[in-house]
XYZ file of C-alpha atoms in Angstrom:
530
model
C 83.542 91.444 40.980
C 82.685 94.824 42.465
C 79.121 96.117 42.340
C 80.149 99.673 41.486
C 76.610 101.036 41.218
C 75.744 100.260 44.841
C 79.189 100.400 46.409
C 79.999 103.845 45.009
C 76.689 105.628 45.477
C 78.430 108.900 46.370
C 80.505 108.924 43.180
C 77.553 107.912 41.056
C 75.474 110.795 42.464
C 78.070 113.276 41.159
C 78.606 111.809 37.685
C 76.341 112.220 34.691
C 74.499 108.925 34.021
C 75.977 108.598 30.527
C 79.476 109.261 31.851
C 78.908 106.751 34.660
C 77.957 104.098 32.157
C 81.179 104.850 30.306
C 83.240 104.454 33.469
C 81.633 101.100 34.307
C 81.496 99.906 30.702
C 83.742 96.992 31.575
C 80.782 95.466 33.365
C 81.849 96.221 36.935
C 84.910 94.029 36.498
C 87.580 96.390 37.803
C 90.064 94.218 39.654
C 92.097 96.898 41.391
C 91.475 100.149 43.180
C 93.858 101.933 40.826
C 91.913 100.930 37.733
C 88.720 102.451 39.088
C 90.490 105.523 40.460
C 92.181 106.123 37.108
C 88.809 106.087 35.373
C 87.302 108.509 37.908
C 90.351 110.787 37.738
C 90.168 110.926 33.961
C 86.515 111.837 34.256
C 87.327 114.666 36.715
C 90.083 115.944 34.430
C 87.785 116.115 31.407
C 84.611 117.412 33.050
C 83.381 119.950 35.579
C 82.979 117.279 38.285
C 83.993 118.208 41.855
C 87.712 117.944 42.542
C 87.056 115.778 45.611
C 85.517 113.024 43.481
C 88.741 110.985 43.260
C 89.195 111.027 47.046
C 85.548 110.117 47.493
C 86.112 107.131 45.220
C 89.080 106.082 47.348
C 86.988 106.364 50.533
C 84.116 104.350 49.083
C 86.545 101.738 47.798
C 87.937 101.152 51.298
C 84.438 101.005 52.766
C 83.583 98.330 50.201
C 86.806 96.478 50.957
C 86.184 96.394 54.723
C 82.604 95.280 54.139
C 83.609 92.395 51.885
C 86.845 91.238 53.478
C 86.639 87.919 55.260
C 88.235 88.997 58.526
C 87.885 86.657 61.480
C 87.407 88.427 64.785
C 89.235 86.847 67.734
C 86.917 85.152 70.206
C 88.664 86.742 73.177
C 91.706 88.928 73.705
C 94.019 89.006 76.710
C 94.567 92.762 76.525
C 93.190 95.757 74.649
C 93.742 95.138 70.929
C 92.920 96.821 67.639
C 89.935 95.597 65.678
C 91.654 93.609 62.873
C 89.294 95.106 60.262
C 90.220 98.693 61.166
C 91.508 100.958 58.386
C 92.943 104.426 59.008
C 92.625 106.456 55.823
C 94.413 109.774 55.235
C 92.251 111.945 52.953
C 92.960 115.343 51.416
C 89.374 116.593 51.744
C 87.401 117.299 54.924
C 83.790 116.147 55.449
C 83.996 113.423 52.831
C 82.681 110.897 55.364
C 79.554 112.985 55.983
C 79.031 113.379 52.233
C 79.497 109.654 51.558
C 76.949 108.720 54.215
C 74.278 111.386 53.657
C 74.917 112.354 49.988
C 74.946 116.110 49.369
C 74.035 117.237 52.903
C 77.427 118.926 53.199
C 80.116 120.183 50.825
C 83.636 118.765 51.347
C 86.502 121.245 51.410
C 90.294 120.878 51.020
C 92.263 119.806 54.082
C 93.549 116.709 55.840
C 91.016 114.326 57.354
C 91.876 111.020 58.992
C 89.033 108.535 58.654
C 88.394 105.288 60.525
C 86.620 102.406 58.772
C 85.912 99.155 60.584
C 83.532 96.252 60.933
C 81.784 96.072 64.294
C 82.878 92.848 66.067
C 79.355 91.948 67.240
C 77.066 93.152 64.458
C 79.488 93.022 61.477
C 78.077 96.404 60.423
C 80.617 98.619 58.666
C 81.268 101.859 60.562
C 82.841 105.028 59.181
C 83.782 108.205 61.051
C 86.309 111.017 60.973
C 89.006 110.111 63.501
C 88.762 112.277 66.614
C 91.805 113.190 68.702
C 90.351 110.899 71.380
C 90.220 107.911 69.035
C 93.749 108.602 67.765
C 95.011 108.726 71.352
C 93.460 105.323 72.060
C 94.968 103.883 68.868
C 98.391 105.157 69.934
C 97.916 103.488 73.317
C 97.101 100.141 71.745
C 99.692 100.206 68.957
C 102.523 101.224 71.275
C 101.273 99.181 74.252
C 101.081 102.242 76.498
C 99.339 101.999 79.872
C 96.147 104.049 80.168
C 97.800 106.125 82.900
C 100.519 107.155 80.453
C 97.848 107.923 77.872
C 96.312 110.371 80.341
C 99.683 112.079 80.705
C 100.295 112.174 76.933
C 96.894 113.723 76.327
C 97.122 115.957 79.427
C 93.719 114.662 80.552
C 92.412 113.156 83.820
C 92.732 109.394 84.159
C 88.936 109.057 84.268
C 88.769 110.786 80.864
C 91.441 108.489 79.416
C 89.600 105.412 80.653
C 86.358 106.832 79.332
C 88.012 107.239 75.926
C 89.042 103.580 75.942
C 85.531 102.549 77.023
C 83.975 104.546 74.187
C 86.400 103.118 71.627
C 85.633 99.598 72.859
C 81.893 100.342 72.766
C 82.192 101.375 69.133
C 84.228 98.267 68.346
C 87.308 100.217 67.234
C 89.316 98.314 69.820
C 88.651 94.955 71.423
C 88.989 94.473 75.135
C 89.294 91.366 77.314
C 85.961 90.046 78.571
C 84.922 90.817 82.122
C 85.973 88.254 84.689
C 83.093 89.259 86.962
C 80.716 86.554 85.817
C 78.320 84.084 87.356
C 79.772 80.629 87.789
C 76.436 78.898 87.439
C 75.373 76.175 85.078
C 72.739 77.577 82.696
C 69.977 75.026 82.353
C 67.114 74.954 79.864
C 64.592 75.455 82.662
C 66.067 78.838 83.595
C 64.672 82.094 82.260
C 66.685 85.166 81.265
C 69.973 83.376 80.626
C 71.400 86.202 78.491
C 74.951 87.315 79.231
C 73.707 90.707 80.400
C 72.301 88.984 83.507
C 75.452 86.933 84.133
C 78.453 89.104 83.268
C 79.078 92.497 84.851
C 81.136 95.164 83.091
C 81.654 97.068 86.348
C 82.464 96.478 89.996
C 81.337 98.635 92.933
C 83.090 99.168 96.250
C 80.791 100.651 98.876
C 83.344 102.399 101.079
C 82.179 103.287 104.582
C 84.770 105.830 105.687
C 83.272 106.834 109.046
C 80.595 105.843 111.521
C 80.025 109.516 112.432
C 76.542 110.718 111.504
C 74.546 113.872 112.072
C 71.338 111.836 112.346
C 70.167 109.091 114.689
C 67.601 107.164 112.669
C 65.270 104.708 114.359
C 66.073 101.965 111.851
C 69.893 102.380 111.857
C 71.504 98.950 111.510
C 74.948 99.895 112.827
C 75.801 102.447 115.494
C 78.969 100.591 116.506
C 82.035 102.585 117.439
C 84.498 101.843 114.655
C 87.532 104.027 114.120
C 87.269 106.161 110.978
C 89.258 105.182 107.897
C 92.442 107.230 107.553
C 93.503 108.886 104.305
C 96.536 106.559 103.848
C 94.290 103.533 104.445
C 91.720 104.830 101.965
C 94.448 105.482 99.370
C 95.753 101.930 99.777
C 92.261 100.436 99.409
C 91.610 102.533 96.312
C 94.893 101.333 94.839
C 93.834 97.748 95.538
C 90.504 98.484 93.867
C 92.284 99.853 90.799
C 94.444 96.736 90.487
C 91.444 94.443 91.008
C 89.370 96.174 88.321
C 92.188 96.160 85.782
C 92.950 92.508 86.470
C 89.249 91.557 86.137
C 88.733 93.793 83.042
C 85.916 95.848 84.565
C 85.325 99.520 85.242
C 85.404 100.581 88.887
C 82.778 102.450 90.857
C 83.226 103.779 94.406
C 80.248 104.705 96.572
C 81.356 106.771 99.556
C 79.133 106.319 102.584
C 79.185 105.951 106.379
C 77.685 107.085 108.707
C 77.728 110.307 106.800
C 80.909 110.382 104.668
C 80.718 114.169 104.365
C 81.614 114.446 108.063
C 85.020 112.835 107.574
C 87.647 115.625 107.677
C 89.611 114.014 104.830
C 86.625 113.208 102.631
C 87.495 115.681 99.820
C 91.033 114.235 99.726
C 89.642 110.685 99.555
C 87.285 111.772 96.790
C 90.246 113.273 94.920
C 92.249 110.060 95.355
C 89.385 107.994 93.919
C 89.026 110.450 91.022
C 92.747 110.140 90.316
C 92.234 106.422 89.706
C 89.473 107.176 87.240
C 86.633 105.546 89.182
C 82.998 106.492 88.762
C 82.078 108.245 92.016
C 78.889 108.218 94.084
C 77.991 109.638 97.499
C 75.441 108.101 99.859
C 75.039 110.772 102.506
C 72.915 113.477 104.083
C 72.068 116.972 102.833
C 74.989 119.398 102.796
C 75.740 122.915 101.607
C 76.342 124.086 98.059
C 80.013 124.810 98.705
C 80.920 121.153 99.297
C 79.015 119.933 96.232
C 80.816 122.528 94.108
C 84.134 121.343 95.511
C 83.363 117.727 94.615
C 82.103 118.663 91.174
C 85.319 120.592 90.503
C 87.333 117.452 91.291
C 85.116 115.108 89.265
C 81.370 115.333 88.545
C 79.358 112.984 90.728
C 77.723 110.010 89.081
C 74.952 110.380 91.662
C 74.245 111.635 95.169
C 71.846 109.490 97.206
C 69.847 110.708 100.203
C 67.123 108.980 102.203
C 63.499 109.681 103.003
C 61.267 107.335 104.982
C 57.818 108.440 103.913
C 55.729 111.576 104.016
C 56.926 114.480 106.208
C 55.504 113.443 109.590
C 56.636 109.826 109.417
C 59.995 110.675 107.868
C 60.796 113.166 110.631
C 59.706 110.631 113.260
C 62.318 108.229 111.875
C 65.104 110.661 110.880
C 64.567 113.706 113.075
C 62.567 116.925 113.073
C 62.996 119.065 109.973
C 64.808 116.374 107.980
C 62.152 116.093 105.272
C 62.201 119.805 104.463
C 66.025 119.953 104.495
C 66.168 117.016 102.106
C 63.675 118.554 99.701
C 65.697 121.776 99.616
C 68.849 119.756 99.014
C 67.249 117.860 96.117
C 66.356 121.220 94.564
C 69.991 122.299 94.984
C 71.275 119.130 93.293
C 68.854 119.723 90.429
C 70.097 123.314 90.014
C 73.693 122.036 89.963
C 72.836 119.319 87.428
C 73.792 116.518 89.821
C 71.915 113.238 89.369
C 70.044 112.573 92.617
C 68.519 109.424 94.074
C 66.247 108.910 97.069
C 66.224 105.668 99.064
C 63.518 104.506 101.486
C 63.646 101.665 104.011
C 60.315 99.878 103.769
C 58.451 98.910 106.965
C 54.867 98.065 107.851
C 54.456 101.676 109.010
C 55.385 103.381 105.726
C 54.352 100.871 103.043
C 51.168 102.871 102.411
C 53.169 106.093 101.929
C 55.648 104.919 99.285
C 53.627 105.639 96.142
C 52.382 108.940 97.576
C 55.990 109.918 98.266
C 56.862 108.914 94.705
C 54.193 111.279 93.421
C 55.669 114.069 95.523
C 59.193 113.306 94.265
C 58.267 112.919 90.602
C 59.768 116.255 89.557
C 62.157 116.627 92.496
C 64.663 113.795 91.971
C 65.935 111.535 89.207
C 65.100 108.198 90.848
C 63.334 106.860 93.938
C 63.959 103.358 95.297
C 63.192 101.326 98.394
C 64.745 98.415 100.242
C 62.963 96.245 102.754
C 63.874 96.790 106.390
C 66.464 94.459 107.829
C 65.562 94.387 111.529
C 69.103 94.397 112.889
C 70.681 97.002 115.146
C 68.173 99.672 116.112
C 65.993 98.510 113.215
C 65.031 95.478 115.327
C 62.469 97.700 117.058
C 60.581 98.171 113.783
C 58.565 95.636 111.804
C 58.192 94.474 108.224
C 54.774 94.419 106.537
C 52.942 91.081 106.286
C 54.031 88.983 103.304
C 50.608 89.113 101.631
C 50.474 92.902 101.948
C 53.926 93.165 100.448
C 53.072 91.024 97.419
C 49.996 93.168 96.761
C 52.116 96.307 97.181
C 54.637 95.179 94.536
C 51.886 94.967 91.942
C 50.489 98.362 92.971
C 53.981 99.824 92.663
C 54.420 98.339 89.170
C 51.157 99.922 88.068
C 52.125 103.270 89.594
C 55.533 103.160 87.866
C 53.772 103.317 84.490
C 52.675 106.878 85.281
C 55.528 107.811 87.639
C 58.891 107.241 85.891
C 60.710 108.322 89.054
C 59.792 104.992 90.703
C 62.774 102.667 90.381
C 63.330 99.000 91.179
C 65.718 97.503 93.715
C 63.964 94.566 95.321
C 64.731 91.325 93.467
C 61.195 90.036 94.001
C 59.912 92.618 91.508
C 61.217 90.274 88.829
C 58.663 87.636 89.813
C 55.772 90.102 89.552
C 57.153 91.407 86.249
C 57.413 87.911 84.793
C 53.872 87.118 85.877
C 52.644 90.279 84.119
C 54.583 89.497 80.935
C 57.104 92.283 81.543
C 60.849 92.105 80.992
C 62.912 91.786 84.199
C 64.938 94.683 85.572
C 67.742 92.347 86.672
C 67.934 92.674 90.421
C 69.357 94.911 93.144
C 72.691 95.270 91.324
C 71.537 94.064 87.909
C 72.405 90.397 88.520
C 69.908 89.110 91.029
C 71.487 89.356 94.460
C 74.772 91.202 94.004
C 76.274 90.151 97.342
C 80.010 89.531 96.787
C 79.395 89.419 93.024
C 79.735 92.883 91.464
C 79.684 94.586 94.842
C 81.564 94.578 98.140
C 81.019 96.684 101.247
C 84.058 97.842 103.247
C 83.688 99.244 106.778
C 86.004 101.864 108.349
C 87.988 99.209 110.224
C 88.658 97.235 107.048
C 85.973 94.595 107.486
C 84.555 93.423 104.155
C 80.911 92.353 103.991
C 79.073 90.727 101.122
C 76.091 92.992 101.846
C 75.862 95.962 104.208
C 72.241 95.307 105.130
C 73.143 92.459 107.478
C 76.279 90.942 109.058
C 77.998 89.120 106.201
C 81.697 89.241 107.030
C 83.943 87.692 104.375
C 87.358 89.244 105.080
C 89.376 92.257 106.172
C 91.429 94.565 103.967
C 93.919 95.205 106.744
C 95.279 91.700 106.241
C 93.948 90.731 102.781
C 93.725 92.172 99.302
C 90.401 92.764 97.560
C 91.228 89.888 95.203
C 91.909 87.535 98.111
C 88.611 88.456 99.747
C 86.654 88.237 96.497
C 88.124 84.846 95.571
C 87.626 83.396 99.053
C 85.402 80.472 99.850
C 83.319 82.723 102.082
C 82.579 85.158 99.238
C 81.772 82.298 96.880
C 79.095 81.016 99.270
C 77.314 84.384 99.126
C 77.555 84.460 95.326
C 75.975 81.016 95.178
C 73.029 82.249 97.264
C 70.532 79.871 98.797
C 70.324 76.242 97.752
C 66.543 76.525 97.570
C 66.790 79.213 94.877
C 69.165 77.411 92.510
C 66.502 75.314 90.796
C 64.179 78.314 90.328
C 63.717 79.519 86.756
C 64.086 83.133 87.979
C 67.427 82.469 89.645
C 69.664 84.579 87.370
C 67.654 87.779 87.868
C 66.337 87.228 91.377
C 67.865 85.130 94.143
C 65.620 86.856 96.665
C 67.190 88.934 99.420
C 69.695 87.257 101.723
C 69.207 90.053 104.258
C 65.493 89.243 104.380
C 66.224 85.566 105.007
C 68.704 86.511 107.733
C 66.245 88.865 109.428
C 63.736 86.021 109.689
C 66.270 83.864 111.540
C 66.701 81.373 108.702
C 69.822 79.874 107.099
C 70.626 82.206 104.198
C 72.560 79.493 102.343
C 69.733 76.960 102.572
C 66.414 78.795 102.489
C 64.838 81.223 100.052
C 63.635 84.743 100.888
C 60.588 84.284 103.176
C 58.732 86.942 101.155
C 59.255 85.026 97.894
C 56.001 84.206 96.090
C 57.431 82.052 93.332
C 56.587 78.359 93.541
C 59.906 76.719 92.607
C 58.136 73.826 90.940
C 55.678 75.433 88.537
C 56.180 79.204 88.787
C 52.817 79.891 90.443
C 52.210 81.808 93.661
């Protein structure tokens, strides 16, 4: 039985109530689409009803059918696949979908319109939209089993755009994609908090690519001034190709963060940026202020996802750490990025000497940048001459920062220990430094110019070398797995999936990172108290 009154609200709104009762006089027992369409068509023929009424009836019929069909969604797929509930309908009137959804907000007109109707795989909600050229291109890719690179060629669009089209189609539920293979391999116990998949499975993977050690600054907290040979363009191209294969094989999107040293000083940086764009990666730059010409050149290749610069406090302290005039140059550069509509981020390395300047700097940056973060100092390299704040002062500071963030949206969260303070205040967690507690060797790897791969760039954490290994071999190694497992002391903590402390902090205190928790941690493993 079909509930015509509710299922065909658009048709009913266009038909006189007496006529509608005549059409449904059989008691809503029409068994076929044709029977109902014949009745509507006869009504159109004998009245002044809109000519598009028959097509509207056909559209509403298919919406009803998709809604009521018992279609089982596959639990997982091994490759991109069509949603089994998807219907592609060829209509002879344009804007019928808008009319059917909003009723009378627009007037349909003659012309061909392809319409997609499907049931969302997660929510089971029925979706209806006019098929865009982007969606049709993705459907062609799936139906004909065409690689996304070929799709880019067919549509004469950049690879990043083709992959974005697939991502959007998968987000809508039009197509189904294999689940990410970047996932925590931890047993979820009842005692743990925040066990949702969003804290355990990453949809993306980031390669922090250090292409040169050359830098135009000499910061007092620099953790690596070693003399490593710069990455060559052929080497970078090979690594990016490895990254592309790894991401496709793990069913994740790829993100490349170019850094150094200062990556902008590498003579082949624009070519490396172009190579990464050709693979369709999301692109970030972690560097120092530069001129407008270079930013325009990068934007013409592919718009930046973000550009990150560093400040170490208010002007006097910042320039003591990073060099005279650096603060003012950085502020001018942030203004330039804003004018060019480039998302900007500011990072600060927290020490005992600037902890009291962080919130004040946030106030200054509120309308100057999109986001402001900090990381705790890792006293390695030249940073060994500086000092961290006392633990008690740091715990108090985290709570002050949380309060300040309520009035200063620019203040962002990086330090995993924020999650403890948030939980104690009844707030939802932010996830952790990369969204999954400690991201070391999980959804993130750091590659140095000589090919060394580190689980985290903030401290020596060598797990392989891309001159002799592939990214997959490094990622799947026993060494990488140890970093993903984190410290043994953290595994029984209820905050484990969003925290894990900071391995770099543990290292900088001379402790075993695989045995001991972050020395600044203020979560009592047993009962959750300080």
